[in-house]
XYZ file of C-alpha atoms in Angstrom:
431
model
C -38.241 -87.660 -10.510
C -40.640 -89.056 -7.933
C -38.431 -87.493 -5.283
C -38.559 -84.171 -7.168
C -42.369 -84.230 -7.243
C -42.576 -85.045 -3.549
C -40.084 -82.285 -2.834
C -42.220 -79.728 -4.697
C -45.347 -80.861 -2.836
C -43.469 -80.598 0.284
C -42.492 -77.029 -0.556
C -46.120 -76.177 -1.159
C -47.275 -77.828 2.007
C -44.881 -75.779 4.154
C -47.553 -73.828 5.930
C -46.017 -71.870 8.730
C -44.556 -71.623 12.095
C -44.809 -73.394 15.281
C -45.084 -71.556 18.572
C -44.580 -70.793 22.262
C -44.143 -67.728 24.498
C -43.169 -65.797 27.629
C -44.629 -64.275 30.752
C -43.935 -60.622 31.338
C -42.175 -60.047 34.628
C -39.853 -57.112 35.068
C -40.536 -53.761 33.413
C -37.524 -51.717 32.362
C -37.583 -47.914 32.546
C -36.766 -47.634 28.842
C -37.488 -50.107 26.084
C -34.411 -51.009 24.077
C -35.149 -53.266 21.077
C -31.775 -54.995 21.082
C -31.759 -55.523 24.818
C -35.308 -56.861 24.723
C -34.332 -59.179 21.876
C -31.252 -60.478 23.692
C -33.404 -61.278 26.721
C -35.139 -63.889 24.561
C -32.215 -65.015 22.388
C -29.924 -65.581 25.364
C -32.357 -68.029 26.962
C -30.819 -70.646 24.658
C -27.417 -71.468 26.124
C -24.924 -74.240 26.741
C -25.764 -77.795 25.730
C -29.193 -76.846 24.342
C -27.640 -74.235 22.044
C -24.936 -76.643 20.900
C -27.478 -79.378 20.217
C -29.696 -77.038 18.193
C -26.768 -75.787 16.132
C -25.419 -79.286 15.504
C -28.788 -80.587 14.352
C -29.452 -77.720 11.978
C -25.913 -77.424 10.608
C -25.900 -81.169 9.995
C -28.882 -80.562 7.774
C -26.718 -78.498 5.433
C -24.739 -81.624 4.599
C -27.892 -83.689 4.299
C -28.955 -81.488 1.380
C -25.768 -82.403 -0.470
C -25.605 -86.062 0.540
C -29.302 -86.546 -0.141
C -28.859 -85.227 -3.676
C -25.821 -87.473 -4.189
C -27.773 -90.512 -2.992
C -30.581 -89.699 -5.439
C -28.074 -89.236 -8.283
C -26.306 -92.513 -7.499
C -29.619 -94.396 -7.380
C -30.658 -93.064 -10.791
C -27.206 -93.875 -12.194
C -27.495 -97.403 -10.825
C -30.896 -97.862 -12.448
C -29.476 -96.598 -15.749
C -26.124 -98.402 -15.724
C -27.619 -101.732 -14.655
C -30.188 -101.412 -17.466
C -32.936 -101.833 -14.895
C -34.577 -98.861 -16.543
C -34.605 -100.614 -19.910
C -36.059 -103.721 -18.258
C -38.824 -101.680 -16.641
C -39.606 -100.223 -20.077
C -39.591 -103.642 -21.719
C -41.979 -104.938 -19.059
C -44.358 -102.042 -19.664
C -44.288 -102.733 -23.418
C -45.083 -106.412 -22.842
C -48.051 -105.514 -20.631
C -49.608 -103.084 -23.143
C -49.049 -101.865 -26.683
C -50.644 -98.514 -25.842
C -47.848 -95.938 -25.985
C -49.707 -93.476 -23.772
C -50.024 -96.039 -20.955
C -46.481 -97.431 -21.037
C -44.857 -94.515 -19.107
C -47.371 -94.959 -16.269
C -46.647 -98.677 -16.046
C -42.898 -98.013 -16.179
C -43.255 -95.619 -13.245
C -44.518 -98.370 -10.927
C -41.306 -100.447 -10.679
C -39.206 -97.275 -10.928
C -40.870 -95.767 -7.836
C -40.557 -99.050 -5.922
C -36.886 -99.461 -6.868
C -36.112 -95.875 -5.884
C -37.867 -96.378 -2.563
C -35.934 -99.565 -1.779
C -32.535 -98.270 -2.886
C -32.857 -95.076 -0.826
C -34.496 -96.760 2.178
C -31.294 -97.101 4.268
C -30.584 -93.396 3.798
C -34.190 -92.493 4.589
C -34.158 -94.608 7.749
C -31.039 -92.847 8.967
C -32.060 -89.266 8.143
C -35.777 -89.422 8.924
C -35.862 -91.874 11.810
C -32.586 -92.564 13.624
C -31.241 -89.031 13.338
C -34.555 -87.556 14.516
C -34.577 -89.894 17.515
C -30.939 -89.100 18.235
C -31.875 -85.435 18.695
C -35.052 -86.181 20.646
C -37.399 -84.971 17.901
C -39.170 -88.236 17.083
C -42.140 -89.592 19.048
C -42.855 -92.655 16.901
C -41.418 -96.129 17.143
C -39.968 -97.659 14.002
C -43.100 -99.589 13.131
C -45.329 -96.497 13.174
C -42.778 -94.466 11.252
C -42.329 -97.150 8.614
C -46.090 -97.480 8.256
C -46.259 -93.822 7.274
C -43.435 -94.375 4.796
C -45.544 -97.083 3.180
C -48.488 -94.712 2.973
C -46.206 -92.193 1.245
C -45.068 -94.919 -1.149
C -48.676 -95.799 -1.968
C -49.437 -92.139 -2.722
C -46.374 -91.967 -4.996
C -47.546 -95.096 -6.834
C -50.770 -93.286 -7.676
C -49.599 -89.712 -8.329
C -46.258 -90.266 -10.045
C -47.491 -92.609 -12.824
C -50.250 -90.118 -13.682
C -47.747 -87.260 -13.809
C -45.295 -89.250 -15.938
C -48.045 -90.338 -18.300
C -49.077 -86.703 -18.844
C -45.504 -85.430 -19.306
C -44.587 -88.127 -21.824
C -47.783 -87.409 -23.732
C -46.583 -83.832 -24.306
C -43.057 -85.054 -25.131
C -44.471 -87.236 -27.913
C -46.768 -84.538 -29.286
C -44.463 -81.518 -28.934
C -40.879 -82.863 -28.976
C -39.301 -79.385 -29.288
C -41.482 -77.409 -26.874
C -42.502 -80.165 -24.466
C -40.758 -78.440 -21.561
C -43.230 -75.538 -21.788
C -46.264 -77.821 -21.788
C -44.624 -80.031 -19.162
C -44.403 -77.025 -16.859
C -48.127 -76.526 -17.311
C -48.779 -80.182 -16.490
C -46.760 -79.976 -13.270
C -48.528 -76.740 -12.310
C -51.891 -78.455 -12.720
C -50.747 -81.293 -10.485
C -49.577 -78.773 -7.895
C -52.975 -77.083 -7.933
C -54.731 -80.430 -7.536
C -52.411 -81.167 -4.615
C -53.372 -77.866 -2.969
C -57.052 -78.593 -3.535
C -57.194 -82.222 -2.424
C -54.309 -82.492 0.029
C -56.144 -81.256 3.155
C -59.149 -83.498 2.510
C -57.638 -86.726 1.177
C -53.887 -86.776 1.952
C -53.420 -85.213 5.393
C -56.050 -87.446 7.082
C -54.030 -90.496 6.000
C -51.344 -89.481 8.482
C -53.298 -87.792 11.289
C -56.764 -87.744 12.840
C -58.598 -84.415 12.549
C -61.318 -83.341 14.972
C -63.242 -80.132 15.551
C -61.591 -77.718 17.973
C -63.485 -77.448 21.241
C -65.702 -74.435 21.803
C -64.269 -71.740 24.019
C -62.536 -68.342 24.141
C -59.512 -69.518 22.136
C -61.625 -70.844 19.295
C -63.707 -67.665 19.368
C -60.557 -65.579 19.026
C -59.351 -67.621 16.038
C -62.758 -67.329 14.390
C -62.762 -63.564 14.957
C -59.277 -63.215 13.467
C -60.323 -65.252 10.436
C -63.555 -63.293 9.994
C -61.604 -60.028 9.898
C -60.022 -61.192 6.629
C -62.921 -63.240 5.244
C -61.124 -66.538 5.828
C -63.633 -69.425 5.965
C -63.493 -70.735 9.534
C -66.678 -72.729 9.917
C -64.481 -75.707 10.685
C -61.344 -75.405 12.808
C -59.536 -78.696 13.194
C -57.039 -80.057 15.705
C -54.809 -82.913 14.508
C -52.808 -85.357 16.595
C -49.258 -84.633 15.462
C -47.852 -85.314 18.932
C -47.825 -88.989 17.969
C -45.103 -88.138 15.441
C -43.106 -85.346 17.080
C -43.376 -82.412 19.493
C -43.000 -79.616 16.941
C -45.640 -76.907 17.025
C -47.607 -76.367 13.826
C -50.753 -74.864 12.317
C -51.954 -73.997 8.843
C -54.648 -72.525 6.660
C -54.719 -75.013 3.806
C -56.775 -75.910 0.778
C -58.335 -73.987 -2.089
C -61.956 -72.905 -2.550
C -64.276 -75.500 -0.987
C -61.417 -77.327 0.763
C -60.070 -74.323 2.730
C -59.654 -75.176 6.392
C -57.909 -73.924 9.533
C -55.904 -76.595 11.360
C -53.797 -76.621 14.535
C -51.764 -79.515 15.848
C -52.262 -80.727 19.395
C -48.700 -79.693 20.336
C -49.641 -76.069 19.759
C -52.560 -76.305 22.175
C -50.731 -78.351 24.801
C -47.382 -76.537 24.870
C -48.467 -72.907 24.526
C -50.890 -70.367 25.938
C -53.615 -68.453 24.061
C -51.344 -65.503 23.220
C -48.903 -67.830 21.495
C -51.641 -69.636 19.608
C -52.952 -66.275 18.385
C -49.451 -65.317 17.215
C -49.112 -68.543 15.239
C -52.582 -68.326 13.721
C -52.015 -64.715 12.715
C -48.927 -65.832 10.848
C -50.749 -68.710 9.133
C -53.645 -66.473 8.116
C -51.086 -64.154 6.605
C -50.098 -66.856 4.132
C -53.727 -67.112 3.040
C -54.539 -63.398 2.890
C -51.294 -62.515 1.107
C -51.851 -65.194 -1.543
C -48.626 -67.036 -0.849
C -49.896 -70.367 -2.175
C -50.606 -68.867 -5.584
C -47.368 -66.894 -5.619
C -45.444 -70.022 -4.694
C -47.101 -72.030 -7.464
C -46.245 -69.353 -10.030
C -42.624 -68.965 -8.963
C -42.137 -72.688 -8.620
C -43.594 -73.073 -12.108
C -40.899 -70.700 -13.366
C -38.193 -72.639 -11.520
C -39.555 -75.921 -12.905
C -39.707 -74.434 -16.421
C -36.011 -73.563 -16.272
C -35.231 -77.063 -15.007
C -37.236 -78.752 -17.781
C -35.613 -76.480 -20.373
C -32.193 -77.657 -19.161
C -33.405 -81.276 -19.315
C -34.691 -80.743 -22.856
C -31.240 -79.527 -23.923
C -28.994 -81.937 -22.024
C -30.925 -85.216 -22.076
C -30.873 -85.740 -25.889
C -27.103 -85.146 -25.947
C -26.497 -87.634 -23.150
C -28.808 -90.190 -24.780
C -26.979 -89.813 -28.087
C -23.679 -90.468 -26.306
C -24.690 -93.161 -23.796
C -28.161 -94.297 -24.855
C -27.031 -97.582 -26.417
C -25.284 -98.557 -23.181
C -28.372 -97.675 -21.125
C -30.895 -99.151 -23.554
C -32.550 -95.773 -24.190
C -33.722 -94.798 -27.670
C -34.794 -91.185 -27.222
C -36.091 -88.689 -24.668
C -39.598 -89.981 -25.478
C -38.530 -93.429 -24.232
C -39.836 -94.082 -20.689
C -36.468 -95.675 -19.911
C -35.043 -92.132 -19.970
C -36.920 -91.228 -16.765
C -33.911 -91.828 -14.423
C -31.800 -89.569 -16.648
C -34.400 -86.797 -16.509
C -34.625 -87.255 -12.745
C -30.840 -87.132 -12.378
C -30.567 -83.834 -14.272
C -33.425 -82.327 -12.268
C -31.822 -83.439 -9.000
C -28.606 -81.586 -9.868
C -30.606 -78.557 -10.961
C -32.748 -78.420 -7.812
C -29.642 -78.798 -5.663
C -28.165 -75.736 -7.374
C -31.504 -73.910 -7.032
C -31.800 -74.604 -3.291
C -30.791 -71.047 -2.224
C -33.356 -69.541 -4.603
C -36.114 -71.848 -3.375
C -35.175 -71.159 0.244
C -35.285 -67.421 -0.425
C -38.726 -67.696 -2.025
C -40.104 -69.449 1.036
C -38.224 -67.205 3.486
C -39.612 -64.024 1.904
C -43.144 -65.412 2.187
C -42.543 -66.408 5.796
C -41.187 -62.982 6.691
C -44.248 -61.303 5.163
C -46.513 -63.673 7.096
C -44.576 -62.832 10.281
C -45.316 -59.126 9.842
C -48.955 -59.859 9.041
C -49.238 -62.068 12.116
C -47.827 -59.391 14.375
C -50.266 -56.828 12.997
C -53.193 -59.245 13.332
C -52.582 -60.965 16.671
C -50.750 -58.061 18.329
C -48.796 -60.514 20.489
C -45.103 -59.591 20.063
C -43.941 -61.405 23.183
C -45.922 -64.482 22.258
C -44.372 -64.381 18.819
C -40.862 -63.998 20.287
C -41.246 -67.083 22.423
C -42.616 -68.939 19.420
C -39.350 -68.187 17.666
C -37.378 -69.408 20.651
C -39.278 -72.682 20.850
C -38.469 -73.255 17.185
C -34.814 -72.965 18.153
C -35.116 -76.448 19.648
C -34.257 -77.633 16.135
C -33.317 -74.475 14.189
C -30.070 -72.591 14.606
C -30.931 -69.402 16.455
C -28.275 -66.965 15.162
C -26.769 -67.805 11.759
C -24.600 -65.425 9.791
C -26.313 -63.436 7.023
C -24.880 -65.554 4.174
C -25.697 -68.744 6.074
C -29.276 -67.595 6.569
C -29.632 -66.688 2.898
C -28.308 -70.045 1.648
C -29.754 -72.563 4.084
C -32.775 -71.060 5.872
C -36.234 -71.427 4.332
C -37.652 -69.435 7.291
C -36.227 -66.344 8.988
C -33.891 -67.340 11.802
C -35.074 -67.200 15.392
C -32.953 -64.130 16.115
C -34.409 -62.330 13.094
C -37.930 -63.115 14.226
C -37.337 -62.085 17.825
C -35.892 -58.740 16.692
C -38.846 -58.198 14.361
C -41.216 -58.872 17.280
C -39.443 -56.477 19.607
C -39.257 -53.780 16.932
C -42.990 -54.186 16.354
C -43.515 -53.881 20.093
C -41.468 -50.682 20.228
C -43.381 -49.207 17.287
C -46.938 -50.222 18.197
C -47.251 -50.781 21.937
C -47.774 -47.773 24.167
C -45.242 -47.752 27.007
C -43.695 -51.131 26.105
C -41.994 -53.004 28.914
C -39.070 -55.386 28.924
C -39.815 -59.075 29.449
C -37.617 -61.531 31.274
C -38.841 -64.779 29.724
C -36.579 -67.070 31.711
C -35.322 -70.382 30.360
C -37.661 -72.244 28.029
C -38.866 -75.288 29.898
C -38.070 -78.685 28.439
C -41.095 -80.795 27.515
């Protein structure tokens, strides 16, 4: 279940696009949207195209294998009666029922981290380095994994303690109240994440004064987005992906750009990216995402509330579990949720993709940089398949594909730019 919580936070923290762009060169006598789009899309060819496709398509299998690894780990913890031992330890430490689930969560999180560590090392370190997407050495990467573990050891016990409190007090309707508990934790994550979590992984500094900052401030002011502080963070130490976001809630709202965005792109591209990110804020995507995710979580907890008691009745004696209110049942709840979230992956991807598409349109209207936006999409193709089939895009893409974004940019250009001209962007340089 710790992995489920981190996954949900991760979904919420998905803030936007990365970026890069193209220099206009040759004007065509007539502007054809498809021809203009192909001029960008076809810049990705040969070995670069094959590498991008292989990396992204391999990720489809990682979704399945990652879920299977999580399921096997929870089964191991159940079948070996480690879960019962964790529960017994918590009961020896304290007789307070409300505190026992939180204590149980400590060894459970550590065991889950250790059991899945080989898989995590392969998928998040070696595979990233294999495709040239990782800037860190193993020591730096592992240090960040330990920071993530420390965060889990604080957040997950608190969440588990709250959920088991509602299970004890409302055994028939706990899944409803549990959804509310998770929603509160998600809100707290949105509120505190930019201030207390993000700085644990990156250094944030004020963006230097200048025309680019002035343009970002002006764009933000147009939509009443607080932009007193615009931060640049040093994500190049981790990877070369381009990123920016408008994060936080209320007093913690902030505009942030990573250093890759400033170093690898020009001002038109930065404006395109920031227009997109501001779209998420103005269109209320964080709140919409929380509400829809709450619905998805509610369905998952309802399924858990129906299946878990039946499985405990059948196998509980073997596992050392007395009831669903027993903290030792946590791996079983996690296992069911893992299967459910795997099945819900297309729906979650579609939720995010719809938000991203809306933010794309907003960004085009705000920044008015269609060619910058098109090259942004092409730079993302370094690690995202550029032209998937429609079913493939629906199932596996949590953002619109690069081809979809380029065509949207060129259509916007045809509709809004007087006397639009064709651009020959040339081959994206390797950096």
